[in-house]
Amino acid sequence: FGESARKSAPRFAALIPNGCTPMAEAMLWAGTQLAGRKEDRKILMVVGDGQPEKQSEKSEISRSKAVQIKRELDRFGIETMALGIKIDVSWLFSKSKTINDVKDLPQAMFSMMQATLLQKAA
């Protein structure tokens, strides 16, 4: 929070695809970060290219845990939305969109965020 994308970018350079989608863990971490914020409105946007369906040695939290964490986020008033890259995430997120190419990501993110912000403002 409050850090520029340029300053935080080096931390993301170390991320590499490894066949694991720890969506539930990421939602739990982000939800905890948002819950402690003073802002009246908290929005969590999940972007992913895999389903949290199978447990692995990297992830002990499965698809059912993602559903539980999503319920908790809702209970705490954290709005959620998701973008799936070549996957359908509507099974978990009522506000969701699927894109087929990463180059479509910025436009999809901004359009979803704009619709969400305008919906609440109306």
PDB file of C-alpha atoms in Angstrom:
ATOM      1  CA  PHE A   1       0.000   0.000   0.000  1.00  0.00           C
ATOM      2  CA  GLY A   2       1.328   3.396  -0.953  1.00  0.00           C
ATOM      3  CA  GLU A   3       4.265   1.899  -2.855  1.00  0.00           C
ATOM      4  CA  SER A   4       4.787   2.609  -6.528  1.00  0.00           C
ATOM      5  CA  ALA A   5       4.680  -0.221  -9.058  1.00  0.00           C
ATOM      6  CA  ARG A   6       8.215   0.697 -10.109  1.00  0.00           C
ATOM      7  CA  LYS A   7       9.532   0.229  -6.575  1.00  0.00           C
ATOM      8  CA  SER A   8       7.737  -3.094  -6.020  1.00  0.00           C
ATOM      9  CA  ALA A   9       8.539  -4.571  -9.470  1.00  0.00           C
ATOM     10  CA  PRO A  10      11.857  -6.212  -8.466  1.00  0.00           C
ATOM     11  CA  ARG A  11      10.022  -8.435  -5.959  1.00  0.00           C
ATOM     12  CA  PHE A  12       7.878  -9.849  -8.759  1.00  0.00           C
ATOM     13  CA  ALA A  13      10.854 -10.645 -11.001  1.00  0.00           C
ATOM     14  CA  ALA A  14      11.617 -13.666  -8.815  1.00  0.00           C
ATOM     15  CA  LEU A  15       8.205 -15.227  -9.474  1.00  0.00           C
ATOM     16  CA  ILE A  16       8.269 -18.070 -11.948  1.00  0.00           C
ATOM     17  CA  PRO A  17       5.534 -20.481 -13.055  1.00  0.00           C
ATOM     18  CA  ASN A  18       5.749 -23.771 -11.226  1.00  0.00           C
ATOM     19  CA  GLY A  19       2.418 -25.455 -11.903  1.00  0.00           C
ATOM     20  CA  CYS A  20       0.928 -24.556  -8.540  1.00  0.00           C
ATOM     21  CA  THR A  21      -1.944 -22.138  -8.040  1.00  0.00           C
ATOM     22  CA  PRO A  22      -2.108 -21.183  -4.360  1.00  0.00           C
ATOM     23  CA  MET A  23      -5.247 -19.086  -4.889  1.00  0.00           C
ATOM     24  CA  ALA A  24      -6.700 -19.736  -1.440  1.00  0.00           C
ATOM     25  CA  GLU A  25      -3.446 -18.822   0.282  1.00  0.00           C
ATOM     26  CA  ALA A  26      -3.148 -15.636  -1.770  1.00  0.00           C
ATOM     27  CA  MET A  27      -6.755 -14.667  -1.006  1.00  0.00           C
ATOM     28  CA  LEU A  28      -6.189 -15.302   2.692  1.00  0.00           C
ATOM     29  CA  TRP A  29      -3.021 -13.195   2.757  1.00  0.00           C
ATOM     30  CA  ALA A  30      -4.561 -10.338   0.751  1.00  0.00           C
ATOM     31  CA  GLY A  31      -7.777 -10.430   2.773  1.00  0.00           C
ATOM     32  CA  THR A  32      -5.802 -10.161   5.999  1.00  0.00           C
ATOM     33  CA  GLN A  33      -3.915  -7.171   4.601  1.00  0.00           C
ATOM     34  CA  LEU A  34      -7.158  -5.481   3.494  1.00  0.00           C
ATOM     35  CA  ALA A  35      -9.074  -6.210   6.701  1.00  0.00           C
ATOM     36  CA  GLY A  36      -6.609  -4.119   8.668  1.00  0.00           C
ATOM     37  CA  ARG A  37      -7.005  -1.065   6.446  1.00  0.00           C
ATOM     38  CA  LYS A  38      -8.989   2.012   7.503  1.00  0.00           C
ATOM     39  CA  GLU A  39     -10.611   2.627   4.115  1.00  0.00           C
ATOM     40  CA  ASP A  40     -14.377   2.156   3.989  1.00  0.00           C
ATOM     41  CA  ARG A  41     -14.239   0.122   0.811  1.00  0.00           C
ATOM     42  CA  LYS A  42     -11.957  -2.817   0.216  1.00  0.00           C
ATOM     43  CA  ILE A  43     -11.701  -4.570  -3.148  1.00  0.00           C
ATOM     44  CA  LEU A  44      -9.674  -7.690  -3.882  1.00  0.00           C
ATOM     45  CA  MET A  45      -9.017  -8.586  -7.518  1.00  0.00           C
ATOM     46  CA  VAL A  46      -7.663 -12.074  -8.125  1.00  0.00           C
ATOM     47  CA  VAL A  47      -5.827 -12.742 -11.384  1.00  0.00           C
ATOM     48  CA  GLY A  48      -4.769 -16.265 -12.216  1.00  0.00           C
ATOM     49  CA  ASP A  49      -4.144 -18.851 -14.878  1.00  0.00           C
ATOM     50  CA  GLY A  50      -4.903 -21.972 -12.884  1.00  0.00           C
ATOM     51  CA  GLN A  51      -7.539 -23.560 -10.678  1.00  0.00           C
ATOM     52  CA  PRO A  52      -6.877 -24.385  -7.013  1.00  0.00           C
ATOM     53  CA  GLU A  53      -8.318 -27.842  -7.535  1.00  0.00           C
ATOM     54  CA  LYS A  54      -5.533 -30.217  -6.693  1.00  0.00           C
ATOM     55  CA  GLN A  55      -3.513 -30.364  -3.549  1.00  0.00           C
ATOM     56  CA  SER A  56       0.217 -30.534  -4.025  1.00  0.00           C
ATOM     57  CA  GLU A  57       3.349 -30.456  -1.972  1.00  0.00           C
ATOM     58  CA  LYS A  58       3.357 -26.680  -2.517  1.00  0.00           C
ATOM     59  CA  SER A  59      -0.260 -26.144  -1.450  1.00  0.00           C
ATOM     60  CA  GLU A  60      -2.234 -27.860   1.269  1.00  0.00           C
ATOM     61  CA  ILE A  61      -5.276 -25.682   0.662  1.00  0.00           C
ATOM     62  CA  SER A  62      -7.621 -26.945  -2.044  1.00  0.00           C
ATOM     63  CA  ARG A  63     -10.527 -25.555  -4.048  1.00  0.00           C
ATOM     64  CA  SER A  64     -12.878 -26.079  -1.073  1.00  0.00           C
ATOM     65  CA  LYS A  65     -10.601 -23.908   1.059  1.00  0.00           C
ATOM     66  CA  ALA A  66     -10.795 -21.166  -1.582  1.00  0.00           C
ATOM     67  CA  VAL A  67     -14.591 -21.292  -1.243  1.00  0.00           C
ATOM     68  CA  GLN A  68     -14.317 -21.001   2.552  1.00  0.00           C
ATOM     69  CA  ILE A  69     -11.935 -18.063   2.336  1.00  0.00           C
ATOM     70  CA  LYS A  70     -14.176 -16.332  -0.227  1.00  0.00           C
ATOM     71  CA  ARG A  71     -17.093 -16.636   2.225  1.00  0.00           C
ATOM     72  CA  GLU A  72     -14.976 -15.059   4.967  1.00  0.00           C
ATOM     73  CA  LEU A  73     -13.959 -12.201   2.692  1.00  0.00           C
ATOM     74  CA  ASP A  74     -17.636 -11.584   1.927  1.00  0.00           C
ATOM     75  CA  ARG A  75     -18.455 -11.679   5.628  1.00  0.00           C
ATOM     76  CA  PHE A  76     -15.835  -9.023   6.341  1.00  0.00           C
ATOM     77  CA  GLY A  77     -17.198  -6.802   3.568  1.00  0.00           C
ATOM     78  CA  ILE A  78     -14.267  -7.254   1.223  1.00  0.00           C
ATOM     79  CA  GLU A  79     -15.523  -7.068  -2.356  1.00  0.00           C
ATOM     80  CA  THR A  80     -13.987  -9.665  -4.639  1.00  0.00           C
ATOM     81  CA  MET A  81     -13.620 -10.080  -8.375  1.00  0.00           C
ATOM     82  CA  ALA A  82     -11.412 -12.226 -10.555  1.00  0.00           C
ATOM     83  CA  LEU A  83      -9.838 -12.449 -13.972  1.00  0.00           C
ATOM     84  CA  GLY A  84      -9.039 -15.876 -15.317  1.00  0.00           C
ATOM     85  CA  ILE A  85      -6.387 -16.203 -17.982  1.00  0.00           C
ATOM     86  CA  LYS A  86      -7.694 -19.036 -20.172  1.00  0.00           C
ATOM     87  CA  ILE A  87      -9.715 -20.370 -17.215  1.00  0.00           C
ATOM     88  CA  ASP A  88     -13.236 -19.828 -15.940  1.00  0.00           C
ATOM     89  CA  VAL A  89     -13.277 -18.498 -12.369  1.00  0.00           C
ATOM     90  CA  SER A  90     -17.015 -17.806 -12.210  1.00  0.00           C
ATOM     91  CA  TRP A  91     -17.473 -20.897 -10.005  1.00  0.00           C
ATOM     92  CA  LEU A  92     -16.022 -18.823  -7.170  1.00  0.00           C
ATOM     93  CA  PHE A  93     -16.430 -15.182  -8.157  1.00  0.00           C
ATOM     94  CA  SER A  94     -19.736 -13.669  -9.235  1.00  0.00           C
ATOM     95  CA  LYS A  95     -17.800 -10.737 -10.694  1.00  0.00           C
ATOM     96  CA  SER A  96     -15.435 -12.445 -13.071  1.00  0.00           C
ATOM     97  CA  LYS A  97     -14.113 -12.361 -16.582  1.00  0.00           C
ATOM     98  CA  THR A  98     -12.038 -14.709 -18.698  1.00  0.00           C
ATOM     99  CA  ILE A  99      -9.385 -13.495 -21.094  1.00  0.00           C
ATOM    100  CA  ASN A 100      -7.448 -15.611 -23.575  1.00  0.00           C
ATOM    101  CA  ASP A 101      -4.279 -13.573 -23.848  1.00  0.00           C
ATOM    102  CA  VAL A 102      -2.211 -11.766 -21.242  1.00  0.00           C
ATOM    103  CA  LYS A 103      -2.077  -8.707 -23.510  1.00  0.00           C
ATOM    104  CA  ASP A 104      -5.799  -8.255 -22.747  1.00  0.00           C
ATOM    105  CA  LEU A 105      -5.131  -8.092 -19.006  1.00  0.00           C
ATOM    106  CA  PRO A 106      -4.796  -4.299 -18.508  1.00  0.00           C
ATOM    107  CA  GLN A 107      -8.010  -3.465 -20.384  1.00  0.00           C
ATOM    108  CA  ALA A 108      -9.947  -6.233 -18.633  1.00  0.00           C
ATOM    109  CA  MET A 109      -8.701  -5.167 -15.200  1.00  0.00           C
ATOM    110  CA  PHE A 110      -9.535  -1.515 -15.732  1.00  0.00           C
ATOM    111  CA  SER A 111     -12.984  -2.230 -17.192  1.00  0.00           C
ATOM    112  CA  MET A 112     -13.893  -4.534 -14.282  1.00  0.00           C
ATOM    113  CA  MET A 113     -12.658  -2.037 -11.720  1.00  0.00           C
ATOM    114  CA  GLN A 114     -14.460   0.840 -13.433  1.00  0.00           C
ATOM    115  CA  ALA A 115     -17.745  -1.100 -13.524  1.00  0.00           C
ATOM    116  CA  THR A 116     -17.387  -2.040  -9.856  1.00  0.00           C
ATOM    117  CA  LEU A 117     -16.610   1.481  -8.725  1.00  0.00           C
ATOM    118  CA  LEU A 118     -19.412   3.025 -10.772  1.00  0.00           C
ATOM    119  CA  GLN A 119     -21.900   0.396  -9.580  1.00  0.00           C
ATOM    120  CA  LYS A 120     -21.288   1.261  -5.940  1.00  0.00           C
ATOM    121  CA  ALA A 121     -21.331   5.006  -6.617  1.00  0.00           C
ATOM    122  CA  ALA A 122     -24.752   4.859  -8.312  1.00  0.00           C
TER     123      ALA A 122
END
